[in-house]
Short mmCIF file of C-alpha atoms in Angstrom, two decimals:
data_model
loop_
_atom_site.label_atom_id
_atom_site.label_comp_id
_atom_site.label_asym_id
_atom_site.label_seq_id
_atom_site.Cartn_x
_atom_site.Cartn_y
_atom_site.Cartn_z
CA MET K 244 57.97 244.11 -99.82
CA LEU K 245 57.29 242.32 -102.98
CA TYR K 246 58.66 238.68 -103.19
CA LEU K 247 59.54 236.99 -106.52
CA ASN K 248 60.94 233.50 -107.22
CA THR K 249 61.83 231.55 -110.26
CA GLY K 250 58.15 230.69 -111.11
CA HIS K 251 57.10 234.43 -111.04
CA ILE K 252 59.83 235.21 -113.40
CA LYS K 253 59.24 232.44 -115.94
CA GLN K 254 55.44 233.35 -115.82
CA MET K 255 56.41 237.09 -116.90
CA GLY K 256 58.80 235.56 -119.34
CA VAL K 257 61.85 237.21 -121.04
CA ASP K 258 61.59 239.85 -123.82
CA TRP K 259 65.45 239.95 -124.83
CA HIS K 260 65.04 243.02 -126.75
CA LYS K 261 63.64 244.86 -123.66
CA THR K 262 66.23 243.36 -121.43
CA VAL K 263 68.98 244.28 -123.71
CA GLN K 264 67.63 247.88 -123.90
CA VAL K 265 67.72 247.90 -119.97
CA ILE K 266 71.39 247.05 -119.98
CA GLN K 267 71.97 249.72 -122.63
CA ASN K 268 70.31 252.23 -120.40
CA ALA K 269 72.42 251.15 -117.45
CA VAL K 270 75.59 251.60 -119.44
CA GLN K 271 74.47 255.13 -120.13
CA ASN K 272 74.35 255.72 -116.42
CA LEU K 273 77.70 254.23 -116.11
CA LYS K 274 79.07 256.81 -118.81
CA GLU K 275 77.33 259.93 -116.91
CA ASN K 276 78.57 258.37 -113.54
CA HIS K 277 74.96 257.98 -112.14
CA PHE K 278 75.98 254.97 -110.16
CA ALA K 279 77.87 253.65 -107.19
CA GLN K 280 79.44 250.00 -107.29
CA PRO K 281 82.08 248.97 -104.84
CA ILE K 282 84.31 246.14 -105.97
CA LYS K 283 82.55 243.03 -105.00
CA PRO K 284 84.05 240.81 -102.31
CA TYR K 285 84.38 236.90 -102.75
CA LEU K 286 83.69 234.90 -99.70
CA ARG K 287 85.54 231.62 -99.68
CA PHE K 288 85.72 228.71 -97.13
CA LYS K 289 86.62 225.06 -97.13
CA ASP K 290 86.64 224.13 -100.93
CA ARG K 291 88.34 227.14 -102.51
CA THR K 292 86.57 226.40 -105.84
CA ASN K 293 83.37 227.58 -104.33
CA ARG K 294 82.53 231.23 -103.73
CA ILE K 295 79.70 233.57 -102.38
CA ILE K 296 79.75 236.83 -103.96
CA ALA K 297 78.22 240.16 -102.52
CA MET K 298 77.32 242.58 -105.33
CA PRO K 299 76.03 245.97 -103.99
CA ALA K 300 75.15 248.92 -106.30
CA TYR K 301 73.25 251.92 -106.70
CA ILE K 302 71.98 253.07 -110.22
CA GLY K 303 70.22 256.53 -110.97
CA GLY K 304 68.51 257.87 -114.04
CA ASP K 305 65.18 255.96 -114.82
CA PHE K 306 66.20 253.20 -112.31
CA GLU K 307 66.78 255.05 -109.14
CA ALA K 308 67.41 251.96 -107.01
CA ALA K 309 69.94 250.49 -104.84
CA GLY K 310 70.30 246.81 -103.93
CA ILE K 311 72.56 243.87 -103.51
CA LYS K 312 72.87 240.45 -105.10
CA TRP K 313 74.19 237.76 -102.90
CA ILE K 314 74.95 234.86 -105.33
CA ALA K 315 76.69 231.39 -104.46
CA SER K 316 78.51 229.75 -107.17
CA PHE K 317 79.50 226.12 -106.32
CA PRO K 318 80.84 224.46 -109.44
CA LYS K 319 80.74 220.95 -108.16
CA ASN K 320 77.10 221.01 -107.47
CA ILE K 321 76.51 219.85 -110.98
CA ASP K 322 78.03 216.47 -110.12
CA LYS K 323 75.45 216.33 -107.25
CA GLY K 324 72.57 217.17 -109.39
CA ILE K 325 72.25 220.50 -107.96
CA GLN K 326 72.27 223.82 -109.92
CA ARG K 327 75.62 225.62 -109.58
CA ALA K 328 74.43 229.08 -108.64
CA HIS K 329 71.96 230.10 -105.97
CA SER K 330 71.07 233.75 -105.75
CA VAL K 331 69.08 236.28 -103.72
CA THR K 332 68.69 239.97 -104.94
CA ILE K 333 67.26 242.67 -102.63
CA LEU K 334 66.06 246.15 -103.83
CA ASN K 335 66.09 249.30 -101.62
CA ASP K 336 64.50 252.60 -102.14
CA SER K 337 67.25 255.05 -102.89
CA ASP K 338 65.77 257.77 -100.98
CA THR K 339 64.56 256.02 -97.72
CA GLY K 340 66.60 252.73 -97.87
CA LYS K 341 63.51 250.63 -97.37
CA PRO K 342 63.76 247.30 -98.95
CA PHE K 343 60.95 247.04 -101.50
CA ALA K 344 61.54 243.78 -103.27
CA THR K 345 63.26 240.40 -102.87
CA PHE K 346 64.14 237.95 -105.70
CA ASN K 347 64.83 234.52 -104.47
CA THR K 348 66.09 233.07 -107.77
CA ALA K 349 69.14 232.79 -109.96
CA ILE K 350 67.27 233.26 -113.01
CA VAL K 351 67.40 236.96 -112.88
CA SER K 352 71.15 236.93 -112.68
CA GLY K 353 71.25 234.54 -115.73
CA ILE K 354 68.90 237.06 -117.69
CA ARG K 355 71.29 239.81 -116.77
CA THR K 356 74.30 237.87 -117.87
CA ALA K 357 72.68 236.88 -121.35
CA SER K 358 71.31 240.43 -121.81
CA VAL K 359 74.82 241.91 -121.47
CA SER K 360 76.04 239.55 -124.14
CA GLY K 361 73.15 240.54 -126.22
CA LEU K 362 74.05 244.16 -125.99
CA ILE K 363 77.58 243.24 -127.26
CA ILE K 364 76.01 241.29 -130.12
CA GLN K 365 73.87 244.30 -130.95
CA GLU K 366 76.91 246.46 -131.06
CA PHE K 367 78.84 243.93 -133.19
CA GLU K 368 76.08 243.78 -135.52
CA LYS K 369 76.41 247.55 -136.17
CA VAL K 370 79.86 247.09 -137.65
CA ARG K 371 79.76 243.55 -139.05
CA ASN K 372 77.48 242.32 -141.73
CA LEU K 373 75.68 239.42 -139.88
CA THR K 374 74.14 237.11 -142.49
CA ASP K 375 74.33 233.26 -142.30
CA VAL K 376 75.73 233.61 -138.73
CA LYS K 377 77.36 230.27 -137.27
CA VAL K 378 76.87 230.22 -133.56
CA GLY K 379 78.94 228.05 -131.29
CA ILE K 380 78.07 227.60 -127.60
CA ILE K 381 80.11 225.34 -125.09
CA GLY K 382 78.46 224.60 -121.67
CA PHE K 383 74.73 224.08 -121.85
CA GLY K 384 73.55 224.54 -118.36
CA PRO K 385 71.17 227.30 -117.27
CA ILE K 386 73.49 230.04 -118.59
CA GLY K 387 74.09 228.42 -121.88
CA GLN K 388 70.40 227.77 -122.31
CA LEU K 389 69.41 231.42 -121.64
CA HIS K 390 72.30 232.35 -124.15
CA LEU K 391 70.83 230.27 -127.04
CA SER K 392 67.38 231.80 -126.29
CA MET K 393 68.64 235.26 -126.37
CA VAL K 394 70.76 234.85 -129.64
CA THR K 395 67.87 232.98 -131.25
CA HIS K 396 65.47 235.95 -130.56
CA LEU K 397 67.91 238.78 -131.31
CA LEU K 398 69.27 237.32 -134.46
CA GLY K 399 66.61 234.98 -135.87
CA SER K 400 66.68 234.11 -139.43
CA LYS K 401 70.21 235.66 -139.58
CA ILE K 402 71.60 232.16 -137.95
CA SER K 403 72.57 229.60 -140.38
CA SER K 404 73.51 227.10 -137.71
CA VAL K 405 74.15 226.51 -133.99
CA THR K 406 76.73 224.15 -132.71
CA LEU K 407 76.48 223.00 -129.04
CA TYR K 408 78.97 221.21 -126.96
CA ASP K 409 78.92 220.11 -123.30
CA LYS K 410 81.05 217.51 -121.97
CA LYS K 411 78.26 216.16 -119.91
CA GLY K 412 75.92 215.92 -122.84
CA ILE K 413 73.11 218.03 -124.21
CA ASN K 414 69.40 217.72 -123.26
CA GLN K 415 67.55 218.63 -126.47
CA GLU K 416 64.41 219.59 -124.43
CA HIS K 417 66.26 222.74 -123.56
CA ILE K 418 66.76 223.75 -127.39
CA PRO K 419 64.12 226.37 -128.46
CA ALA K 420 61.81 224.71 -131.10
CA GLU K 421 62.48 227.48 -133.63
CA ILE K 422 66.21 226.84 -133.65
CA LEU K 423 66.20 223.13 -133.28
CA ALA K 424 66.37 222.28 -137.00
CA LYS K 425 69.45 224.45 -137.35
CA THR K 426 71.09 223.03 -134.13
CA ASN K 427 74.00 220.57 -134.12
CA ILE K 428 75.42 218.71 -131.09
CA VAL K 429 78.98 217.82 -131.19
CA ASN K 430 81.59 215.88 -129.23
CA SER K 431 84.38 218.61 -128.76
CA TYR K 432 84.62 222.23 -128.08
CA GLU K 433 86.92 222.72 -131.24
CA GLU K 434 83.92 221.89 -133.46
CA ALA K 435 81.89 224.54 -131.82
CA TYR K 436 84.75 226.99 -131.80
CA GLN K 437 86.69 226.68 -135.17
CA ASP K 438 84.14 228.12 -137.62
CA ALA K 439 81.95 230.06 -135.25
CA ASP K 440 80.99 233.71 -136.16
CA ILE K 441 79.68 234.21 -132.59
CA PHE K 442 81.26 231.83 -129.82
CA ILE K 443 79.97 231.82 -126.37
CA THR K 444 81.65 230.05 -123.33
CA CYS K 445 79.22 229.08 -120.53
CA THR K 446 81.31 226.48 -118.71
CA VAL K 447 82.43 225.99 -115.15
CA ALA K 448 86.09 225.61 -116.33
CA ALA K 449 88.62 226.56 -113.59
CA GLU K 450 91.50 227.44 -116.11
CA GLY K 451 92.21 228.05 -119.74
CA TYR K 452 92.30 225.53 -122.38
CA ILE K 453 91.43 227.26 -125.70
CA ASP K 454 94.65 228.17 -127.42
CA GLN K 455 93.74 227.60 -131.15
CA LYS K 456 93.17 230.60 -133.70
CA PRO K 457 89.54 231.79 -133.94
CA LYS K 458 87.64 232.41 -137.13
CA ASP K 459 88.60 235.79 -138.57
CA GLY K 460 86.37 238.38 -137.44
CA ALA K 461 84.57 236.34 -134.92
CA LEU K 462 82.95 237.63 -131.74
CA LEU K 463 84.05 235.59 -128.60
CA LEU K 464 81.88 235.99 -125.73
CA ASN K 465 83.98 234.74 -122.81
CA VAL K 466 81.06 234.58 -120.35
CA SER K 467 82.76 231.92 -118.02
CA LEU K 468 85.95 233.78 -118.07
CA ARG K 469 88.30 230.96 -117.69
CA ASP K 470 88.30 229.14 -120.92
CA PHE K 471 90.94 231.09 -123.06
CA LYS K 472 94.65 230.68 -122.72
CA PRO K 473 96.88 233.70 -122.92
CA GLN K 474 97.81 232.43 -126.42
CA ILE K 475 94.58 234.06 -127.73
CA LEU K 476 96.62 237.25 -127.77
CA ASP K 477 98.70 235.79 -130.67
CA TYR K 478 95.58 236.07 -132.80
CA THR K 479 93.72 239.32 -131.71
CA LYS K 480 94.40 242.40 -129.68
CA SER K 481 90.81 243.38 -129.84
CA ILE K 482 89.91 242.82 -126.10
CA ILE K 483 86.74 244.30 -124.40
CA VAL K 484 85.95 244.14 -120.62
CA ASP K 485 83.04 245.33 -118.78
CA ASP K 486 85.30 246.89 -116.05
CA TRP K 487 88.98 246.24 -115.74
CA GLU K 488 89.17 246.62 -112.02
CA GLU K 489 86.52 243.98 -111.62
CA VAL K 490 87.77 241.51 -114.17
CA CYS K 491 91.49 241.57 -113.60
CA ARG K 492 91.41 239.38 -110.61
CA GLU K 493 90.31 235.96 -109.27
CA ASN K 494 92.34 234.07 -111.86
CA THR K 495 90.26 235.07 -114.88
CA ASP K 496 91.60 234.81 -118.38
CA ILE K 497 92.18 238.68 -118.24
CA GLU K 498 94.28 238.39 -115.03
CA VAL K 499 96.33 235.54 -116.51
CA MET K 500 96.98 237.68 -119.64
CA HIS K 501 97.92 240.60 -117.42
CA ARG K 502 100.31 238.45 -115.38
CA GLU K 503 101.86 236.31 -118.26
CA ARG K 504 101.49 238.71 -121.29
CA ASN K 505 101.53 242.01 -119.66
CA LEU K 506 98.00 242.89 -120.85
CA GLN K 507 97.06 246.38 -119.36
CA LYS K 508 93.98 248.28 -118.96
CA GLU K 509 94.93 250.73 -121.71
CA ASP K 510 95.11 247.75 -124.08
CA THR K 511 91.49 246.96 -123.65
CA TYR K 512 88.04 248.77 -124.35
CA SER K 513 85.38 249.05 -121.70
CA ILE K 514 81.65 248.36 -122.28
CA VAL K 515 81.11 252.07 -122.02
CA ASP K 516 83.68 252.54 -124.80
CA VAL K 517 81.82 250.19 -127.11
CA VAL K 518 78.21 251.27 -126.37
CA CYS K 519 78.68 254.97 -125.88
CA HIS K 520 81.75 255.74 -128.04
CA GLU K 521 81.39 253.33 -130.92
CA ALA K 522 84.88 251.70 -129.98
CA MET K 523 84.14 248.68 -132.30
CA ASN K 524 84.57 250.92 -135.17
CA SER K 525 88.12 251.24 -134.51
CA LEU K 526 88.74 247.40 -134.28
CA ARG K 527 90.34 245.53 -137.18
CA ALA K 528 87.52 243.78 -139.13
CA GLU K 529 89.87 240.57 -139.67
CA GLN K 530 90.55 240.12 -136.09
CA ALA K 531 88.36 238.25 -133.70
CA ILE K 532 86.82 240.41 -130.76
CA LEU K 533 87.08 238.90 -127.20
CA PHE K 534 84.50 240.16 -124.57
CA ASN K 535 85.19 239.36 -120.89
CA PRO K 536 82.45 240.35 -118.56
CA MET K 537 82.98 239.81 -114.79
CA GLY K 538 79.48 240.83 -114.18
CA MET K 539 78.56 244.25 -112.79
CA ALA K 540 76.27 244.79 -109.99
CA ILE K 541 74.64 247.71 -111.44
CA PHE K 542 73.33 245.54 -114.35
CA ASP K 543 71.74 243.18 -111.76
CA VAL K 544 70.03 246.09 -109.96
CA ALA K 545 68.83 247.34 -113.37
CA ILE K 546 67.37 243.99 -114.48
CA ALA K 547 65.80 243.36 -111.04
CA THR K 548 64.12 246.81 -111.24
CA TYR K 549 62.98 246.09 -114.64
CA TYR K 550 61.24 242.91 -113.20
CA TYR K 551 59.98 244.52 -110.07
CA LYS K 552 58.10 247.11 -112.22
CA LEU K 553 56.84 244.44 -114.78
CA ALA K 554 55.64 242.39 -111.68
CA VAL K 555 53.66 245.31 -110.29
CA GLU K 556 52.01 245.95 -113.70
CA THR K 557 51.02 242.31 -114.03
CA GLY K 558 50.22 241.52 -110.54
CA SER K 559 52.93 239.01 -110.21
CA GLY K 560 54.74 237.87 -106.96
CA VAL K 561 53.70 237.82 -103.32
CA GLN K 562 53.29 240.99 -101.31
CA LEU K 563 54.74 240.54 -97.84
CA GLU K 564 53.59 242.59 -94.98
CA ASP K 565 55.66 244.06 -92.14
#
């Protein structure tokens, strides 16, 4: 079994164009039904704001791997100076079931999350003329930092400005050098939201608070899933999810919209609709688009498989013996 940790992944680095392509290939397997993915259970105990999530999946095609991500999300860890998420991912051979890789790191999960966002940005770019793009990000922990890296590399000179807000402050050391001169740090989420062409939530919010009108035609990446109030439906009906059954639960914004505003599955588009059936072409150009990704286990297995192959090629990691 090959063992990989955060240091190994950082040593190999992130090629965002390649990791986005990995997610695109995984979506194609979704479309062709070359996958198995049970609804992930949430383990809760003592403090109900904490959870440990089991995410098993099989993905076929060029991946041919099964696996599971076991990820702990403890939002109050931040107040203790500990990272919020801790994650272990195990890959199994799809023919024999033998485990062949273990990732003892949350960074693979973070790369998956930002790569899914990158794929939606890529699809958005096909239907919208992205020039002088204003990017707003709220929450600048590990996920916010990965999103800034991703959008910087995918859009590059098309970005005119980046606005960052985190109620705990921003460490400028985590801002990529190539985007630093275009980056503004502000004192409220509204300043990052109101004029953003691409707006990304990377917070640990427990319930929605954003109820203002977004910029016309903006892309809203609701990564942290509990930042928007149902009033957002007063301004847009262009709602995308990764998977309705996954995301319409656990008090996400989508579940609250379903409960309070009767939002139904048929009112939304899936990531397969967007990537494989060009669903963004049918969305009104003047309306903002709200993407809500619960996080799909097949994407974790896909990204982990990509890094396993890269590790074998580069000689990274530690080979464990029976």
